[in-house]
Every structure is written in structure tokens, then in C-alpha cells.
Amino acid sequence: IISEITVRSRARSAHATPISEIIEMNASKLLALLVALVALATANAATLQGSVGGGYQYTTSTDTTTEEALANEVAAASWGSWTDRSIYDSKFKSHVSTVAAAGGTTWTAFKTAHGGDADFIGIYVDAAAKKTSITLEATDGQKDNAKKEMLEKTARDMVGVLAVVSAAEAGDWDKAAAYFYGASSDKSGSTTYGRAEKRCANYGTCTGQGGEATVNTAIGQALTGNKAADIIKQYKVLYSQNVLRYANLIDQNIGAPEDLIEIIGEGQAFWRILKPWLTDTDARKVFDRMFSTVYTPQAANNYNYCIAKKYIDAFLTSTMGTASAAATALGNLDEAAGVTCASDIAHGLVTTITTNAGDYNLQITDGSNDIGAALAYSEAVKKVVNLVDGGSGTDIATAFESTSLKGLAESGGEDTADMFATHHGGANWMSAIITDATMASGSSYSTAGAKAEAIQKTIQDSIAMQSIITDLEHAGHAEHGETADQKKAYWDSAAAKYFGTTDARSSTIYARADKRGMNFGQMVAGSVSGTEVSQVNKNILAAFNSGPSEANMNTIIKNLKVIYTQATLRYAYLVNEDLAEATDWNEHQAEGFAFYNNIAPYVKAKDSSGHNMLANYFNPKVVPDSYNFFGYCKSKAVLKAADSAVWSAMGKFENDDKVTCPTTFPAEGKITTDAGSYNPLNQIGASLSFAGAIKAVTSLLDENVNYATVKSTYNAVGLRGEAGQKRTDVPYYNLAIKYFKKADWINTYIETAFDSSSTLATAARLEIIEKTARDNVAVQAVISDLYKAQATTDPDASTVHWDHAAAKYFGPDTDTDRSQTIYARANKRGANYGTLDPTGKFAKTNKDVMEEFNGATTIPSRKTAYTKIVTQIKVIYAQCVLRYAYLIDTNLGDYVEYQAEGQAFWKILAPWVNDVDENGAVYLEGIFDTARAPTHGDHFCHALEIIGKLKLPATDFGNLEGTGNIDCSGRTVPADAAAYLATAAPVSAAPATFRAGIFASLASVAVALLLA
């Protein structure tokens, strides 16, 4: 149209046609011209906005096809296929070249922060694509995942940020907007706009226009308002959010390497964008180490999040003008809800760690290796332990996880970690202990104190030891191919976990070593005047300072073994002492369990039987056994044999002189008796030593008896403790409480014989002591084990209790010790009642008991066997009571010893009798009362009537020798035994009348019927 008007104008100029005429003649064409000009002017106009429909919009007036292509390339990229920088060069480099050519403040800052090379992005991309920059220990798959994140975040975010800011700084606002929003709203997810939308969902900052990220609305407004500084300010907020989030993700994923390496790579790429703006020197070192793909990440007590928060809060306060504005802009990270950071948190950019054993000098000497996260392990322990007193199990479990302790416990490791995982049944064995100990119900630990000890010792000692050894093995073993600097970093990390912070050093293995050093006479002068330190700590410090090597690693591990061998032995003694003194053993057992866990695989490798003993002794699911100092003495023998080098470095336990240990212990394994054999699955030496403990007491009972010596021996060998155990879960114990009205009735009773003011005859006192120690305590112990074996839901614990019960019942395969058992008592009564086998070697009762022990191999079968074995125990002591009632009748002129002996046996049977016949129990209590003289000769008949109510099997019970001609007809128990005993007549002139003939036969039948 223009050319046509021009031609026509020229053609008509010769005739000087007026312009008004021209306009009039070409009005329609002129209108078309104006429309064309407007169209030409708006041909490149476009409205850009992000994925949020109601979000801020920007309208361009120029062609931005080139800039919009960046988002398209990001969306189409297959990051995993990159093997070098070639795709970057062909698809992305042109955008960076444009930025570089423009120069500008931001480009210069980025280039300087990343080494000064203008190709710093291409160099980074090439190393990431080749994975040559990812040299920390990781699988190929983990490195691939990290590579993808590093490439994507660099191309999308770093290139995107530089492109937006560079264009804005140059005043090319349409180009800046095109880079920011992308080609269309569905492509904004491949731009920094999309990144901001993801972060606002994490931080609660989706409060911009239409619900889009506040950052995105602010950047849109800055683009419209031509304010490059505001765009930079918002990018600082966005990448602060990114960096802080990924710092937190390291803390929360420290035990998940499949995710962790990817998180490191992603966080590193984000940090590279923030780094040019965050110029604090220490902060840069901290973040460089935090997101390093060279050094293995560390985490504890939310260190990464908290130290990142400290620096980012300061940075954003400077950026936004006030702390309040910074907090509003940043928002609150939902994934860190509940995390509380110390106001005085400090970095770990140090060169020494000072202790009272001396200074540890870090191997990386330039202060670039932030060991803050490793030092924070002690702070994490301190935090969780503080919750143990008064905190709920849920609170403790939550803190255990949120402080990264759970992640560290489950993170696995090297050779030692594998060995321990195999031994303890899985890689999560330590966190399983915490889970168990924090359960509200169904826990293996029966008291709150035991739970607390298991928790504290597992996190302070077991998890720390495993984490330290993992670091040491990386530094000390050659097969991993670490560089010298990587080994130094591992070594420094191990040292930081061992020594901890000054404020939380009491929550470290270092502190544990000092405690045990005091118990074992191993304290030496410390480096600080007036202080002492364990020799172990001096040894470990010297090895750490000598630097990474296999020899130094082995020295440290040896000394760790010393610490936990000392701890195991000490708690073996304390449990033994608790059992002997009838004090609560649960806490000491739980502590011993946690300490022994740290050396158990080493001990088992040398002596599986010895390990079995220690494992059972400290098993929190099982009541520990120790008699005659077996628990301590056997533990000492096992630990001494396990590692002579460790033992020689132990020192001497402070209470060792209080115990004289035997040179031999009861033989483990198969129990062989005349009534059959029993093969335990567990170590039973402690239970077999029960008979030896009884023998230690009964061997002192002679005409020259010293009651004080007998009493002290009874106490020391563990019989008082066994007798005094509270067994409120056991029915027999509860029946006894009901009858005797005392929780410690056995010890109360035996004290009447120990009492120096006792007026009992010597013979009576000796019988009470012997039968109480040998029979009453044994019955309590055996029935308790039997009950627990069938009441538990844990098959392993059931078998341990079952084995313990068998060992106590049958005793060891030596005549002297077996003579002190219920088995031996049953054989004696079998001889009295005609219930021995045809060879005369064992009682039918013992045959039945042996068959029940062998036949019951599951918890359901043990429920039935428990009832049958208890019935046989009733048979034995009912036989005893009836026999001594008879002996009183036949020895009215010399009854004292028989009455006392009968009384001791009656104390065993009484709870069962009282349960079926309270009047009968009152009567039998009266006739065996050593303060009361017998008043008649009908004790046998009366006892027979009362015992008959127990409904014991007649064939098992038999007939008492010498009683076949006794006629009990008409001789019944008084209906009111209490009134009768209060007004009983004097002693009768003769025992019960013996009758012959038909009456004798009828009497035998009557006995059988009564007992049926």
C-alpha cells in the first residue's frame, strides 16, 4: 500500500493535485495502512505467566523466542543420558555465552565465586556428567542419581537465574521475563518460576497473586517495574530456601544412602547459585563441606539444618533489611517442624579438639573441613538422654529419629558393621533396641529404669562405636581407594565423635572410658593440672594424633574393646550382687546388655559357649541366674580367654578381691540322670551352679555350726536373693503371699534359725536351714522358670527359662551337687513311698518330670508340661509332709527334729493346701509349729485327710512305708482347727493304734482313694 501511494504521489506531483484530494481518493487504502502499521507494531507482543492461573502476568513487546527456548530444552532433556558436556554445549551454552558477553555485576560475582574461569558452568557440567566430581563412597546408581540432579539444577536454575538477572541488568526486560516464565505456562515448571512454586509449598509462602509463590509475584512485579535489584533479592530468598531445605534433608536421610547422595548433589547445585551472594567466609566453608560430593556427609542433632539456618537468617536479614522481613520472606520449612536449634550453635571449622587427655590435632589442618556435624553427635546423645528422665517413649523415639541418631544407627558401614549386623540379626539392631525400650507395652525391659539404661547406653556407646569404627575403617583400610584428604576427613570425623563437644563430653565414649578407668585402677595424670584421665583415653588420643593407618586404627579398636570388656565385667558383678542381695537387677542387667553388645561378636568368635552364657545373663527378656558367684566368675573367665591383649590392658576390677572364683565351673551341655537325659539349647552353667550354692550352705551344717557363717554364705552365694525375688506374675508366689502375708516369707522363716537368740534345739535349726535352702528356695526358683517359659510369647526366652528350670531341678552330673536338688529329694521320697523304678535308682516322679521337660519344645506344649511338673513337685512335698507327720506320731518322746523338718517341708506345700482347704492349712501349720508340743498321735491320719484334697495321682504318690496297718477311720481333722489348736489336750500316751487283718487292708485302700 505504501509503495502504491508513493508511486501515485510521484506520478501526480506534476499536476500538483492537492493532498486533501489524495487523502479523499485513497481513504480506504489509508485505513488499511494504519491497521497494517498497528499489526506490525504488535506482531511480537505476548502475555507471559506461570503455571498458577491467577498469578501475575507480564506482557512482552518484542520477540523472545530464543529466550523461551531455554525452558523447552530443560523440559526435553534426559539428564541421565549425559556422559559429557556435549549436550550442554549444543543446547545450553549459547544462553550462558550471551550472559558472559554482557558481563555485569552478577556474572562477575558468579564467575569469581566459582574459580574465575568464564566456562565454570561447562566445566562443572562436564565433571558431573562424567561423575568424576562425585568421588565420595557411593554406588554407581547413587552417583547416577546425583549426576542427574546436578545437571538439571545447573541447566534449569543456575543458567536460568543468570539469564534472568543478566537480561534485567541490561534492561532487556522482555528477555528476562521469557527466561523466567518460559514459553508457556506448562513450561514454567522447567524454569526458576517452577522452582519457586515447589519451595513455597515447603515453606508456606504460596501467598502471592492468585496463590502463587510470593517470590514469583515479586519477581513479576520487578520485571514490570524494571527493578533488577528486586529480582536478585527474591532469588536470594528462593535459593536460601533451597539450600536450607537440602541441609535439613541431609540430617533426615543420613541413614538412607539411596536418597542421601542424590540430596547432596541437588543441594550442591543449589548452593552454587547462592554462594556468589553469600560471601561470609566461614559460611562458604560450611556449605562447601556440607554439600561436598568428595567427603562423606555427616549429620547429628540437626546440625546441618541449624548451622545453615544461622547463616541464612543473617544473610536474609541483611538482604531484606530486618530480621522480621527476612523471616516472612523465608517462611517456615514444614519438614523441619519441631526442630529447635541452639542459639549459640557454632561451626566445626577448627584445627584442634581440646580434652583433659591432651589436644587432638585435626588431620585436615587448613580449617576447611567442618567437623561440626560429627561433634554434634555428643549433643544429640545429650538431648535424647535428657528426655529419658520423665519423657514419654514417644518423645524419646521422636527425638532419636529427628536428631539423626536413628539414621546413623541404620546407616551400615564396613567390615565391623557387617560383622555386628550378622551377629545381632540385622543392620537395624541398634534402632531395634530403642524401639523396644520406648514401647508403652510389650517391651523386653520390665522396668522404666531398665528401659532408660538400654536407651542411653545404646546411643552413647553402641551407635557411637559403630559410627566411629566405620569412619576409621574408611581411613585405615586401603581397599576403598580413598584419597589422602578423604582419609583425613574420615579420621577427623571419627575423632570428633569420640571426643565430642566440651559441653556434651559426658555423653561420649571418652567419658565412658574415664568411668571404667576409675573402676579398674587405670587413671593417670591428665594434661590439665589437677585432673586425671584413663590410660585408655591417652592411648586412643595418641593413636588419633598419629594419623590414618591400619595400625593406628587397630590400636583404637583394641582400646574400645578394653572399655566395653571392663564395662561388661563390672555389670556382671553388679547383677550378681543384685541377685545375691535381692535388690532390683533390671537396670544393671540392661546396662550390661547394652555394653556387652559392643564386644559380643568378638567374644563369640573365640568362645561360642562363653558368649551364650553372657548373652543369657544379660538378656532383658530373661531373669538372670547367678549362684555361688557364677555370674561374675564365669564372665571373668570368658572375657579373659576371649582376647589376652585386651585383658592385659584392663587393669584390676575394684571389687575383684571380694570374690574367690572357683577354678572349674559346672559342665555345660547334656544333663544325664538315672531317670533320663536332657539336652539344653542354652548355656545353663549359672542354673547348674544353684546346687553348688546350696552345697556351700549345707556343708556348714554340723555339730560345730557357726550360724553367722552359714547366714553370710547363704547371702553371698545368692540364695537369699533367689528366695527374696518378687514373682507377682507366678500363681504359686501369689498363693504364698496370700497364705504367709509376707513377700519375703522364705527369708523371714530361715532367719528364725539363723537368729542367735533362737531357743530352738540345734537339730531343729539345722533342719530348718537345710530344707529351706535346699528345697523351699529351689521350688520357688524352678516353678518361676517353668511359669515364665510357658507365659512368654518369645520362643527363645521360653527355651532359656525352660533350660534353666531343668538345670535347677536335676542339677549337675556330680553326686555331691545333685544330692542338693529336688531330683534327689524325689528319689528319697520315692524310696519311702515305694515309687522307685524296678532298679531302685530313681523315683517315678523324676521319670515323669524328665519326660515332660523333653517333650515340651514349644510354648503351647510347655503350658501343659508346666502343670504336670508342678503336680509332681506337689507330690514330692506332700510325701514329705505326710512322712514327717507320721514321724512325729512315732516319736512323740523325741519329736523336735522331725517337727522342725516337717515344718520346713510344710512351708513349701502350705500355699497349695491353703488354696483348697484353709482349715486344713491352719491345722497342719499348728502341728508343725515348733513352739507347740504334739498333743496326740493322729498327725498322720489328719495330714492324710488334708493332703487328699489336693487330688494328687495315687499311682505317683504311693504308700508311705510302715503305714500299711494304720486305720484312720474316725480320726478326722477338727472342723475348727484354730479353736482346736487353742484348746488341745495334753500329749497322748501312745501313738496311733496299729491294727491288723482286714482293717489294715482297708486302710491301704483308703489311702489310695484319698489320694486319687
GROMACS .gro file of C-alpha atoms in nm, residues 41 179 248 349 445 469 573 713 792 918:
model
   10
   41ALA     CA    1   0.390  -0.295   1.596
  179TYR     CA    2   1.367  -1.674   3.073
  248ASN     CA    3   1.766  -3.045   5.653
  349LEU     CA    4   3.591  -2.522   6.142
  445TYR     CA    5   1.250  -5.437   7.956
  469ILE     CA    6   3.475  -4.767   6.358
  573TYR     CA    7   2.948  -5.826   8.910
  713THR     CA    8   2.727  -6.782  10.300
  792THR     CA    9   0.606  -6.565   7.740
  918GLU     CA   10  -0.796  -7.325  10.465
   0.00000   0.00000   0.00000
